[in-house]
């Protein structure tokens, strides 16, 4: 059943339930069907990936032909307003942020790692993670959860307790301060410049805090919620110095990936506490100063295409060995043997000589070559594409220093 049909079915149910309450209302089912058709065509054109753009109803009153649509993009809002104007119904289109968060539409992550989910519920699927000190746009609020947009454009829900919500002025004040980035894999901050003092919080690679000053062998830092803590100097670097030192070479990308060997696979994970397949690639590039798309099915849409398939569209190991370079991304489709156009479901980083590193159960190194001891037959048989990010001018592969969410750090 396609999306339009699903909406149409929902409309019919709504018509039946509302009829008993407003039996005299004039229901124009043809108008509703036109409305859904226009929404779906706009979604297909401008918001095909719900992880990056949202079009949804916030109010639906079919009997009175009264609707409110909300979207994550101002251009989509203007387009929908124009396309729906001729329908003759009471249709309002609004863009995020909603009125519930308009006074403080920005958030700063206040935990070492915040978990983002597909729905505003603790039981919902984890979609991704975001690190301490990262800035997000707050789009909406539902109970104890904010809907947010991350620096790579990913839209998901996070508990309100994971962020500090701020106004534009408060954000500007926070951005003015010098920043420090934690560069150990794991660690802690302390209440005093002494590792035997009370822990303030745990920390992971990539966490960012405001630098207050230096005290002996420690940095004195401030959290987004104004907590004060101390971090050993050998575990952190001034953010600007860290950015300036990034060298996104193939050797460094692979070294960063190898630093996560043995980490557990975690669906939605993008931190050293656990990574999924695309979390490994995303984190490896982040460690080297780049922000890339979040999921494997998004990552395959970007970068330079590398030819690794034969004329029949099947993986060709000989061609792959010839054309692939270290740090290229390999993409896999788990349903490849059942469906000709199966969706990309997995990604790995190519090391060289047929070897790749992946997060599958754990972060591990495998080979695509059958004669190798670490041959992964399941993955090797589902390789469908390869992309080269290094050297690409694709705007989706962005330097952290040029990303608006980090550039003022």
mmCIF file of C-alpha atoms in Angstrom:
data_model
loop_
_atom_site.group_PDB
_atom_site.id
_atom_site.type_symbol
_atom_site.label_atom_id
_atom_site.label_comp_id
_atom_site.label_asym_id
_atom_site.label_seq_id
_atom_site.Cartn_x
_atom_site.Cartn_y
_atom_site.Cartn_z
ATOM 1 C CA UNK A 1 0.000 0.000 0.000
ATOM 2 C CA UNK A 2 1.500 3.394 -0.997
ATOM 3 C CA UNK A 3 1.519 6.432 1.272
ATOM 4 C CA UNK A 4 -1.365 8.183 -0.467
ATOM 5 C CA UNK A 5 -3.534 5.092 -0.069
ATOM 6 C CA UNK A 6 -2.653 4.930 3.613
ATOM 7 C CA UNK A 7 -3.707 8.541 4.085
ATOM 8 C CA UNK A 8 -6.903 7.888 2.141
ATOM 9 C CA UNK A 9 -7.722 4.928 4.383
ATOM 10 C CA UNK A 10 -7.074 7.068 7.464
ATOM 11 C CA UNK A 11 -9.351 9.731 6.066
ATOM 12 C CA UNK A 12 -12.182 7.237 5.658
ATOM 13 C CA UNK A 13 -11.821 6.165 9.281
ATOM 14 C CA UNK A 14 -11.819 9.815 10.323
ATOM 15 C CA UNK A 15 -14.965 10.441 8.303
ATOM 16 C CA UNK A 16 -16.810 7.612 10.039
ATOM 17 C CA UNK A 17 -15.732 8.639 13.531
ATOM 18 C CA UNK A 18 -16.555 12.299 12.985
ATOM 19 C CA UNK A 19 -19.923 11.679 11.351
ATOM 20 C CA UNK A 20 -21.527 10.699 14.657
ATOM 21 C CA UNK A 21 -20.288 13.913 16.271
ATOM 22 C CA UNK A 22 -21.125 16.308 13.447
ATOM 23 C CA UNK A 23 -23.749 14.622 11.328
ATOM 24 C CA UNK A 24 -24.675 17.900 9.646
ATOM 25 C CA UNK A 25 -21.111 18.719 8.543
ATOM 26 C CA UNK A 26 -20.427 18.768 4.835
ATOM 27 C CA UNK A 27 -17.519 16.424 4.142
ATOM 28 C CA UNK A 28 -15.676 16.979 0.873
ATOM 29 C CA UNK A 29 -13.794 13.708 0.477
ATOM 30 C CA UNK A 30 -12.656 14.700 -3.019
ATOM 31 C CA UNK A 31 -10.939 17.763 -1.601
ATOM 32 C CA UNK A 32 -9.172 15.662 1.023
ATOM 33 C CA UNK A 33 -7.938 13.248 -1.621
ATOM 34 C CA UNK A 34 -6.571 16.166 -3.678
ATOM 35 C CA UNK A 35 -4.894 17.517 -0.554
ATOM 36 C CA UNK A 36 -3.149 14.209 0.126
ATOM 37 C CA UNK A 37 -2.068 13.879 -3.513
ATOM 38 C CA UNK A 38 -0.483 17.344 -3.480
ATOM 39 C CA UNK A 39 1.244 16.683 -0.160
ATOM 40 C CA UNK A 40 2.654 13.391 -1.382
ATOM 41 C CA UNK A 41 3.933 14.868 -4.651
ATOM 42 C CA UNK A 42 5.632 17.655 -2.676
ATOM 43 C CA UNK A 43 7.107 15.144 -0.254
ATOM 44 C CA UNK A 44 8.453 13.028 -3.105
ATOM 45 C CA UNK A 45 10.020 16.079 -4.721
ATOM 46 C CA UNK A 46 11.298 18.027 -1.716
ATOM 47 C CA UNK A 47 11.344 15.721 1.312
ATOM 48 C CA UNK A 48 11.934 12.144 0.137
ATOM 49 C CA UNK A 49 14.066 11.284 3.172
ATOM 50 C CA UNK A 50 12.099 11.711 6.402
ATOM 51 C CA UNK A 51 15.376 11.651 8.338
ATOM 52 C CA UNK A 52 16.290 15.001 6.762
ATOM 53 C CA UNK A 53 12.966 16.739 6.120
ATOM 54 C CA UNK A 54 9.492 16.505 7.634
ATOM 55 C CA UNK A 55 6.017 17.174 6.257
ATOM 56 C CA UNK A 56 3.199 16.138 8.578
ATOM 57 C CA UNK A 57 -0.255 17.013 9.881
ATOM 58 C CA UNK A 58 -0.489 18.659 13.285
ATOM 59 C CA UNK A 59 -4.261 19.146 12.961
ATOM 60 C CA UNK A 60 -6.746 17.229 10.812
ATOM 61 C CA UNK A 61 -10.467 18.040 10.871
ATOM 62 C CA UNK A 62 -11.883 16.399 7.761
ATOM 63 C CA UNK A 63 -15.576 17.261 8.382
ATOM 64 C CA UNK A 64 -14.808 20.991 8.478
ATOM 65 C CA UNK A 65 -12.006 20.883 5.888
ATOM 66 C CA UNK A 66 -9.611 22.402 8.414
ATOM 67 C CA UNK A 67 -5.959 21.341 8.466
ATOM 68 C CA UNK A 68 -2.610 22.440 9.836
ATOM 69 C CA UNK A 69 0.558 21.110 8.223
ATOM 70 C CA UNK A 70 4.006 21.533 9.688
ATOM 71 C CA UNK A 71 7.362 21.127 7.993
ATOM 72 C CA UNK A 72 11.033 21.370 8.848
ATOM 73 C CA UNK A 73 11.905 23.657 5.936
ATOM 74 C CA UNK A 74 10.779 27.207 5.134
ATOM 75 C CA UNK A 75 11.071 26.605 1.369
ATOM 76 C CA UNK A 76 8.822 23.546 1.652
ATOM 77 C CA UNK A 77 6.366 25.656 3.652
ATOM 78 C CA UNK A 78 6.193 28.295 0.915
ATOM 79 C CA UNK A 79 5.832 25.643 -1.797
ATOM 80 C CA UNK A 80 3.017 23.845 0.018
ATOM 81 C CA UNK A 81 1.222 27.106 0.775
ATOM 82 C CA UNK A 82 1.282 27.997 -2.925
ATOM 83 C CA UNK A 83 0.240 24.548 -4.157
ATOM 84 C CA UNK A 84 -2.628 24.146 -1.683
ATOM 85 C CA UNK A 85 -4.047 27.667 -1.965
ATOM 86 C CA UNK A 86 -6.530 26.793 -4.739
ATOM 87 C CA UNK A 87 -8.201 23.944 -2.848
ATOM 88 C CA UNK A 88 -10.610 26.220 -1.022
ATOM 89 C CA UNK A 89 -10.090 24.613 2.374
ATOM 90 C CA UNK A 90 -8.854 26.060 5.651
ATOM 91 C CA UNK A 91 -5.232 24.936 5.321
ATOM 92 C CA UNK A 92 -2.398 26.455 7.310
ATOM 93 C CA UNK A 93 1.237 25.512 6.725
ATOM 94 C CA UNK A 94 3.785 26.331 9.418
ATOM 95 C CA UNK A 95 7.535 25.771 9.573
ATOM 96 C CA UNK A 96 9.496 24.616 12.593
ATOM 97 C CA UNK A 97 10.274 25.702 15.216
ATOM 98 C CA UNK A 98 6.781 25.402 16.669
ATOM 99 C CA UNK A 99 5.421 27.921 19.161
ATOM 100 C CA UNK A 100 6.221 25.533 22.039
ATOM 101 C CA UNK A 101 9.966 26.056 21.530
ATOM 102 C CA UNK A 102 10.117 29.396 19.696
ATOM 103 C CA UNK A 103 11.669 31.313 22.611
ATOM 104 C CA UNK A 104 14.582 28.884 22.908
ATOM 105 C CA UNK A 105 14.933 27.186 19.511
ATOM 106 C CA UNK A 106 18.524 26.014 19.995
ATOM 107 C CA UNK A 107 19.981 23.291 22.130
ATOM 108 C CA UNK A 108 23.430 22.402 23.437
ATOM 109 C CA UNK A 109 24.037 18.770 24.339
ATOM 110 C CA UNK A 110 24.689 18.422 28.076
ATOM 111 C CA UNK A 111 25.586 14.705 28.325
ATOM 112 C CA UNK A 112 28.737 12.930 27.185
ATOM 113 C CA UNK A 113 26.561 11.115 24.639
ATOM 114 C CA UNK A 114 22.888 11.887 23.991
ATOM 115 C CA UNK A 115 20.660 9.248 22.407
ATOM 116 C CA UNK A 116 18.276 10.385 19.671
ATOM 117 C CA UNK A 117 15.231 8.300 18.775
ATOM 118 C CA UNK A 118 12.789 8.031 15.893
ATOM 119 C CA UNK A 119 9.811 8.894 18.116
ATOM 120 C CA UNK A 120 9.327 10.827 21.375
ATOM 121 C CA UNK A 121 9.512 7.742 23.613
ATOM 122 C CA UNK A 122 12.235 5.902 25.520
ATOM 123 C CA UNK A 123 11.043 2.668 23.916
ATOM 124 C CA UNK A 124 11.437 4.017 20.378
ATOM 125 C CA UNK A 125 14.210 2.916 18.016
ATOM 126 C CA UNK A 126 17.509 4.706 18.552
ATOM 127 C CA UNK A 127 18.321 6.675 15.412
ATOM 128 C CA UNK A 128 21.651 8.285 16.216
ATOM 129 C CA UNK A 129 23.745 9.901 18.927
ATOM 130 C CA UNK A 130 25.244 13.325 19.446
ATOM 131 C CA UNK A 131 28.074 14.443 21.690
ATOM 132 C CA UNK A 132 28.458 16.874 24.574
ATOM 133 C CA UNK A 133 28.735 20.494 23.471
ATOM 134 C CA UNK A 134 27.251 19.917 20.028
ATOM 135 C CA UNK A 135 24.662 22.440 18.935
ATOM 136 C CA UNK A 136 21.275 21.411 17.553
ATOM 137 C CA UNK A 137 18.200 23.198 16.277
ATOM 138 C CA UNK A 138 15.147 22.537 18.445
ATOM 139 C CA UNK A 139 12.149 22.129 16.157
ATOM 140 C CA UNK A 140 9.324 20.876 18.343
ATOM 141 C CA UNK A 141 8.456 19.501 21.780
ATOM 142 C CA UNK A 142 6.320 16.541 22.791
ATOM 143 C CA UNK A 143 6.101 15.888 26.520
ATOM 144 C CA UNK A 144 9.615 15.241 27.779
ATOM 145 C CA UNK A 145 11.257 15.146 24.351
ATOM 146 C CA UNK A 146 12.561 17.695 21.864
ATOM 147 C CA UNK A 147 12.580 17.102 18.138
ATOM 148 C CA UNK A 148 15.959 18.358 16.935
ATOM 149 C CA UNK A 149 18.102 18.767 13.837
ATOM 150 C CA UNK A 150 21.749 17.715 14.182
ATOM 151 C CA UNK A 151 24.813 19.252 12.467
ATOM 152 C CA UNK A 152 24.541 16.731 9.609
ATOM 153 C CA UNK A 153 20.852 17.617 9.154
ATOM 154 C CA UNK A 154 19.422 14.508 10.831
ATOM 155 C CA UNK A 155 16.009 14.980 12.467
ATOM 156 C CA UNK A 156 15.106 12.906 15.526
ATOM 157 C CA UNK A 157 13.843 13.083 19.122
ATOM 158 C CA UNK A 158 15.928 13.504 22.266
ATOM 159 C CA UNK A 159 14.942 13.761 25.961
ATOM 160 C CA UNK A 160 14.748 17.373 27.105
ATOM 161 C CA UNK A 161 17.088 16.442 29.975
ATOM 162 C CA UNK A 162 19.869 15.741 27.454
ATOM 163 C CA UNK A 163 20.033 19.358 26.262
ATOM 164 C CA UNK A 164 20.184 22.893 27.519
ATOM 165 C CA UNK A 165 17.667 24.899 25.486
ATOM 166 C CA UNK A 166 18.855 28.434 24.702
ATOM 167 C CA UNK A 167 17.719 31.600 22.954
ATOM 168 C CA UNK A 168 19.637 33.165 20.081
ATOM 169 C CA UNK A 169 21.371 35.551 22.504
ATOM 170 C CA UNK A 170 22.238 32.766 24.942
ATOM 171 C CA UNK A 171 23.633 30.705 22.073
ATOM 172 C CA UNK A 172 25.748 33.641 20.879
ATOM 173 C CA UNK A 173 27.105 34.133 24.404
ATOM 174 C CA UNK A 174 27.989 30.433 24.627
ATOM 175 C CA UNK A 175 29.686 30.473 21.220
ATOM 176 C CA UNK A 176 31.929 33.384 22.249
ATOM 177 C CA UNK A 177 33.774 31.302 24.813
ATOM 178 C CA UNK A 178 36.922 29.341 23.984
ATOM 179 C CA UNK A 179 36.255 25.635 23.589
ATOM 180 C CA UNK A 180 38.068 22.464 24.536
ATOM 181 C CA UNK A 181 37.626 19.065 22.870
ATOM 182 C CA UNK A 182 38.167 15.819 24.750
ATOM 183 C CA UNK A 183 40.533 13.584 22.772
ATOM 184 C CA UNK A 184 40.917 10.488 24.934
ATOM 185 C CA UNK A 185 38.713 7.542 24.073
ATOM 186 C CA UNK A 186 37.061 7.621 27.484
ATOM 187 C CA UNK A 187 37.558 9.666 30.617
ATOM 188 C CA UNK A 188 36.044 11.759 33.367
ATOM 189 C CA UNK A 189 35.868 15.340 34.529
ATOM 190 C CA UNK A 190 36.409 16.170 38.183
ATOM 191 C CA UNK A 191 35.067 18.603 40.766
ATOM 192 C CA UNK A 192 38.612 19.681 41.701
ATOM 193 C CA UNK A 193 41.973 19.667 39.881
ATOM 194 C CA UNK A 194 42.596 16.226 41.298
ATOM 195 C CA UNK A 195 41.669 12.822 39.839
ATOM 196 C CA UNK A 196 40.723 11.621 43.323
ATOM 197 C CA UNK A 197 38.012 14.277 43.641
ATOM 198 C CA UNK A 198 34.332 13.744 42.876
ATOM 199 C CA UNK A 199 33.487 12.895 39.283
ATOM 200 C CA UNK A 200 31.350 15.489 37.505
ATOM 201 C CA UNK A 201 30.602 13.348 34.439
ATOM 202 C CA UNK A 202 32.015 10.784 32.066
ATOM 203 C CA UNK A 203 33.545 11.983 28.792
ATOM 204 C CA UNK A 204 34.195 10.450 25.367
ATOM 205 C CA UNK A 205 36.231 11.436 22.330
ATOM 206 C CA UNK A 206 34.706 14.489 20.645
ATOM 207 C CA UNK A 207 32.998 16.029 23.672
ATOM 208 C CA UNK A 208 33.281 19.829 23.667
ATOM 209 C CA UNK A 209 33.246 22.095 26.728
ATOM 210 C CA UNK A 210 33.861 25.783 27.394
ATOM 211 C CA UNK A 211 37.418 26.500 28.497
ATOM 212 C CA UNK A 212 37.664 28.823 31.502
ATOM 213 C CA UNK A 213 41.377 28.702 32.309
ATOM 214 C CA UNK A 214 44.306 26.435 33.118
ATOM 215 C CA UNK A 215 45.260 25.326 36.599
ATOM 216 C CA UNK A 216 48.484 23.361 36.765
ATOM 217 C CA UNK A 217 48.040 20.080 34.911
ATOM 218 C CA UNK A 218 44.307 20.652 34.430
ATOM 219 C CA UNK A 219 41.912 22.620 32.273
ATOM 220 C CA UNK A 220 39.057 24.285 34.120
ATOM 221 C CA UNK A 221 35.906 23.936 32.026
ATOM 222 C CA UNK A 222 32.227 24.784 32.054
ATOM 223 C CA UNK A 223 29.319 22.626 30.883
ATOM 224 C CA UNK A 224 26.326 24.013 28.971
ATOM 225 C CA UNK A 225 24.332 23.948 32.240
ATOM 226 C CA UNK A 226 27.120 25.938 33.969
ATOM 227 C CA UNK A 227 28.600 23.042 35.951
ATOM 228 C CA UNK A 228 32.303 23.565 36.588
ATOM 229 C CA UNK A 229 34.828 20.757 36.212
ATOM 230 C CA UNK A 230 38.490 19.951 35.673
ATOM 231 C CA UNK A 231 40.059 17.792 32.938
ATOM 232 C CA UNK A 232 43.668 16.548 32.813
ATOM 233 C CA UNK A 233 45.552 18.474 30.124
ATOM 234 C CA UNK A 234 46.846 15.337 28.434
ATOM 235 C CA UNK A 235 43.262 14.282 27.659
ATOM 236 C CA UNK A 236 42.014 17.367 25.811
ATOM 237 C CA UNK A 237 43.009 19.996 23.250
ATOM 238 C CA UNK A 238 41.884 23.560 22.576
ATOM 239 C CA UNK A 239 39.212 23.165 19.891
ATOM 240 C CA UNK A 240 40.787 25.594 17.425
ATOM 241 C CA UNK A 241 44.148 23.841 17.720
ATOM 242 C CA UNK A 242 42.474 20.468 17.211
ATOM 243 C CA UNK A 243 40.716 21.670 14.048
ATOM 244 C CA UNK A 244 43.959 23.126 12.678
ATOM 245 C CA UNK A 245 45.767 19.830 13.256
ATOM 246 C CA UNK A 246 43.259 17.656 11.352
ATOM 247 C CA UNK A 247 44.820 15.873 8.385
ATOM 248 C CA UNK A 248 42.144 13.780 6.639
ATOM 249 C CA UNK A 249 44.520 11.427 4.867
ATOM 250 C CA UNK A 250 43.626 7.830 4.119
ATOM 251 C CA UNK A 251 46.146 6.702 6.739
ATOM 252 C CA UNK A 252 44.535 8.858 9.423
ATOM 253 C CA UNK A 253 40.978 7.843 8.524
ATOM 254 C CA UNK A 254 41.952 4.174 8.795
ATOM 255 C CA UNK A 255 43.923 4.781 12.008
ATOM 256 C CA UNK A 256 40.870 6.426 13.561
ATOM 257 C CA UNK A 257 38.691 3.499 12.539
ATOM 258 C CA UNK A 258 41.204 1.040 13.997
ATOM 259 C CA UNK A 259 41.164 2.955 17.289
ATOM 260 C CA UNK A 260 37.603 1.648 17.662
ATOM 261 C CA UNK A 261 38.470 -2.023 17.115
ATOM 262 C CA UNK A 262 36.596 -4.231 19.555
ATOM 263 C CA UNK A 263 33.851 -1.716 20.294
ATOM 264 C CA UNK A 264 30.404 -3.321 20.403
ATOM 265 C CA UNK A 265 27.984 -2.852 17.548
ATOM 266 C CA UNK A 266 25.231 -0.516 18.716
ATOM 267 C CA UNK A 267 22.269 0.308 16.504
ATOM 268 C CA UNK A 268 22.231 4.093 16.192
ATOM 269 C CA UNK A 269 25.620 4.415 17.876
ATOM 270 C CA UNK A 270 28.012 7.156 16.748
ATOM 271 C CA UNK A 271 30.381 7.366 19.707
ATOM 272 C CA UNK A 272 33.180 5.340 21.245
ATOM 273 C CA UNK A 273 30.596 3.806 23.570
ATOM 274 C CA UNK A 274 29.424 1.758 20.591
ATOM 275 C CA UNK A 275 28.910 2.261 16.864
ATOM 276 C CA UNK A 276 26.753 0.894 14.116
ATOM 277 C CA UNK A 277 28.237 0.453 10.645
ATOM 278 C CA UNK A 278 27.708 4.027 9.478
ATOM 279 C CA UNK A 279 28.513 5.298 12.961
ATOM 280 C CA UNK A 280 32.005 3.864 12.462
ATOM 281 C CA UNK A 281 32.483 5.706 9.171
ATOM 282 C CA UNK A 282 30.917 8.905 10.481
ATOM 283 C CA UNK A 283 33.059 8.908 13.634
ATOM 284 C CA UNK A 284 36.253 8.065 11.721
ATOM 285 C CA UNK A 285 35.741 11.086 9.477
ATOM 286 C CA UNK A 286 34.702 13.300 12.408
ATOM 287 C CA UNK A 287 37.963 12.442 14.180
ATOM 288 C CA UNK A 288 39.713 13.847 11.115
ATOM 289 C CA UNK A 289 37.725 17.050 10.847
ATOM 290 C CA UNK A 290 34.807 16.112 8.592
ATOM 291 C CA UNK A 291 31.054 15.789 8.984
ATOM 292 C CA UNK A 292 29.463 13.279 6.613
ATOM 293 C CA UNK A 293 25.895 11.976 6.164
ATOM 294 C CA UNK A 294 24.629 9.811 9.008
ATOM 295 C CA UNK A 295 23.333 6.512 7.580
ATOM 296 C CA UNK A 296 24.765 4.041 5.063
ATOM 297 C CA UNK A 297 21.814 4.589 2.717
ATOM 298 C CA UNK A 298 22.624 8.318 2.786
ATOM 299 C CA UNK A 299 26.401 7.968 2.573
ATOM 300 C CA UNK A 300 26.158 5.946 -0.654
ATOM 301 C CA UNK A 301 24.496 8.917 -2.372
ATOM 302 C CA UNK A 302 27.604 11.070 -2.022
ATOM 303 C CA UNK A 303 31.255 11.098 -3.003
ATOM 304 C CA UNK A 304 32.934 9.832 -6.163
ATOM 305 C CA UNK A 305 31.606 6.558 -7.587
ATOM 306 C CA UNK A 306 34.258 3.845 -7.858
ATOM 307 C CA UNK A 307 33.789 1.055 -10.403
ATOM 308 C CA UNK A 308 33.843 -2.344 -8.656
ATOM 309 C CA UNK A 309 31.068 -4.163 -10.566
ATOM 310 C CA UNK A 310 31.146 -6.253 -13.746
ATOM 311 C CA UNK A 311 28.865 -5.763 -16.764
ATOM 312 C CA UNK A 312 26.132 -7.787 -15.062
ATOM 313 C CA UNK A 313 26.220 -5.522 -12.026
ATOM 314 C CA UNK A 314 27.884 -8.128 -9.813
ATOM 315 C CA UNK A 315 30.839 -7.480 -7.537
ATOM 316 C CA UNK A 316 34.160 -7.985 -9.321
ATOM 317 C CA UNK A 317 37.014 -8.551 -6.857
ATOM 318 C CA UNK A 318 39.704 -8.076 -9.514
ATOM 319 C CA UNK A 319 38.271 -4.724 -10.556
ATOM 320 C CA UNK A 320 37.831 -3.711 -6.921
ATOM 321 C CA UNK A 321 41.463 -4.469 -6.084
ATOM 322 C CA UNK A 322 42.528 -2.347 -9.053
ATOM 323 C CA UNK A 323 40.261 0.659 -8.503
ATOM 324 C CA UNK A 324 39.776 0.973 -4.753
ATOM 325 C CA UNK A 325 42.009 3.155 -2.598
ATOM 326 C CA UNK A 326 42.440 3.107 1.183
ATOM 327 C CA UNK A 327 39.656 4.969 3.056
ATOM 328 C CA UNK A 328 37.122 4.432 0.254
ATOM 329 C CA UNK A 329 33.706 3.371 1.519
ATOM 330 C CA UNK A 330 32.263 -0.025 0.600
ATOM 331 C CA UNK A 331 28.497 -0.455 0.565
ATOM 332 C CA UNK A 332 26.474 -3.608 1.008
ATOM 333 C CA UNK A 333 22.822 -4.556 0.453
ATOM 334 C CA UNK A 334 21.623 -7.354 2.706
ATOM 335 C CA UNK A 335 18.731 -8.214 0.389
ATOM 336 C CA UNK A 336 20.838 -8.229 -2.782
ATOM 337 C CA UNK A 337 20.315 -11.924 -3.499
ATOM 338 C CA UNK A 338 16.525 -11.598 -3.203
ATOM 339 C CA UNK A 339 15.837 -8.197 -4.724
ATOM 340 C CA UNK A 340 17.634 -6.678 -7.751
ATOM 341 C CA UNK A 341 17.495 -3.124 -6.380
ATOM 342 C CA UNK A 342 17.917 -3.909 -2.696
ATOM 343 C CA UNK A 343 18.496 -0.956 -0.389
ATOM 344 C CA UNK A 344 21.971 -0.317 0.998
ATOM 345 C CA UNK A 345 22.052 -1.616 4.563
ATOM 346 C CA UNK A 346 25.742 -1.676 5.523
ATOM 347 C CA UNK A 347 28.973 0.256 5.009
ATOM 348 C CA UNK A 348 32.659 -0.383 5.701
ATOM 349 C CA UNK A 349 35.980 1.407 5.223
ATOM 350 C CA UNK A 350 38.416 -0.099 2.744
ATOM 351 C CA UNK A 351 41.949 -0.570 4.080
ATOM 352 C CA UNK A 352 43.687 -2.069 1.053
ATOM 353 C CA UNK A 353 44.571 -5.439 -0.500
ATOM 354 C CA UNK A 354 40.985 -6.620 -0.190
ATOM 355 C CA UNK A 355 40.765 -5.828 3.533
ATOM 356 C CA UNK A 356 38.103 -3.617 5.133
ATOM 357 C CA UNK A 357 37.079 -2.542 8.630
ATOM 358 C CA UNK A 358 33.441 -2.677 9.668
ATOM 359 C CA UNK A 359 31.103 -2.642 12.645
ATOM 360 C CA UNK A 360 29.204 -5.920 12.511
ATOM 361 C CA UNK A 361 28.674 -7.458 15.931
ATOM 362 C CA UNK A 362 31.862 -5.671 16.897
ATOM 363 C CA UNK A 363 34.293 -3.383 15.109
ATOM 364 C CA UNK A 364 36.524 -5.823 13.247
ATOM 365 C CA UNK A 365 38.734 -6.268 10.181
ATOM 366 C CA UNK A 366 37.706 -8.646 7.394
ATOM 367 C CA UNK A 367 38.578 -9.473 3.804
ATOM 368 C CA UNK A 368 36.548 -9.631 0.616
ATOM 369 C CA UNK A 369 38.895 -12.293 -0.779
ATOM 370 C CA UNK A 370 37.786 -15.946 -0.342
ATOM 371 C CA UNK A 371 41.328 -17.208 0.229
ATOM 372 C CA UNK A 372 41.886 -14.908 3.229
ATOM 373 C CA UNK A 373 41.601 -16.266 6.782
ATOM 374 C CA UNK A 374 39.376 -13.355 7.784
ATOM 375 C CA UNK A 375 37.127 -13.622 4.709
ATOM 376 C CA UNK A 376 33.587 -12.441 5.435
ATOM 377 C CA UNK A 377 31.511 -14.407 2.963
ATOM 378 C CA UNK A 378 28.187 -12.886 4.059
ATOM 379 C CA UNK A 379 29.322 -9.304 3.498
ATOM 380 C CA UNK A 380 31.510 -9.995 0.455
ATOM 381 C CA UNK A 381 28.558 -11.505 -1.393
ATOM 382 C CA UNK A 382 26.427 -8.402 -0.855
ATOM 383 C CA UNK A 383 28.828 -5.623 -1.964
ATOM 384 C CA UNK A 384 26.965 -3.290 -4.313
ATOM 385 C CA UNK A 385 28.894 0.001 -4.471
ATOM 386 C CA UNK A 386 31.947 1.994 -3.466
ATOM 387 C CA UNK A 387 32.462 5.709 -2.946
ATOM 388 C CA UNK A 388 35.509 7.928 -2.494
ATOM 389 C CA UNK A 389 35.052 10.763 -0.022
ATOM 390 C CA UNK A 390 38.631 11.998 0.220
ATOM 391 C CA UNK A 391 39.193 14.694 -2.375
ATOM 392 C CA UNK A 392 35.494 14.972 -3.162
ATOM 393 C CA UNK A 393 33.912 18.410 -3.454
ATOM 394 C CA UNK A 394 30.471 17.070 -2.577
ATOM 395 C CA UNK A 395 28.873 19.623 -0.183
ATOM 396 C CA UNK A 396 27.514 16.775 1.963
ATOM 397 C CA UNK A 397 31.133 15.958 2.890
ATOM 398 C CA UNK A 398 31.870 19.052 4.932
ATOM 399 C CA UNK A 399 34.774 20.288 7.005
ATOM 400 C CA UNK A 400 33.806 20.764 10.641
ATOM 401 C CA UNK A 401 35.369 24.229 10.478
ATOM 402 C CA UNK A 402 32.861 25.160 7.744
ATOM 403 C CA UNK A 403 29.775 23.673 9.393
ATOM 404 C CA UNK A 404 27.582 26.384 10.930
ATOM 405 C CA UNK A 405 26.984 24.310 14.044
ATOM 406 C CA UNK A 406 30.722 24.212 14.839
ATOM 407 C CA UNK A 407 32.321 27.101 12.946
ATOM 408 C CA UNK A 408 31.935 29.567 15.834
ATOM 409 C CA UNK A 409 33.698 27.282 18.294
#
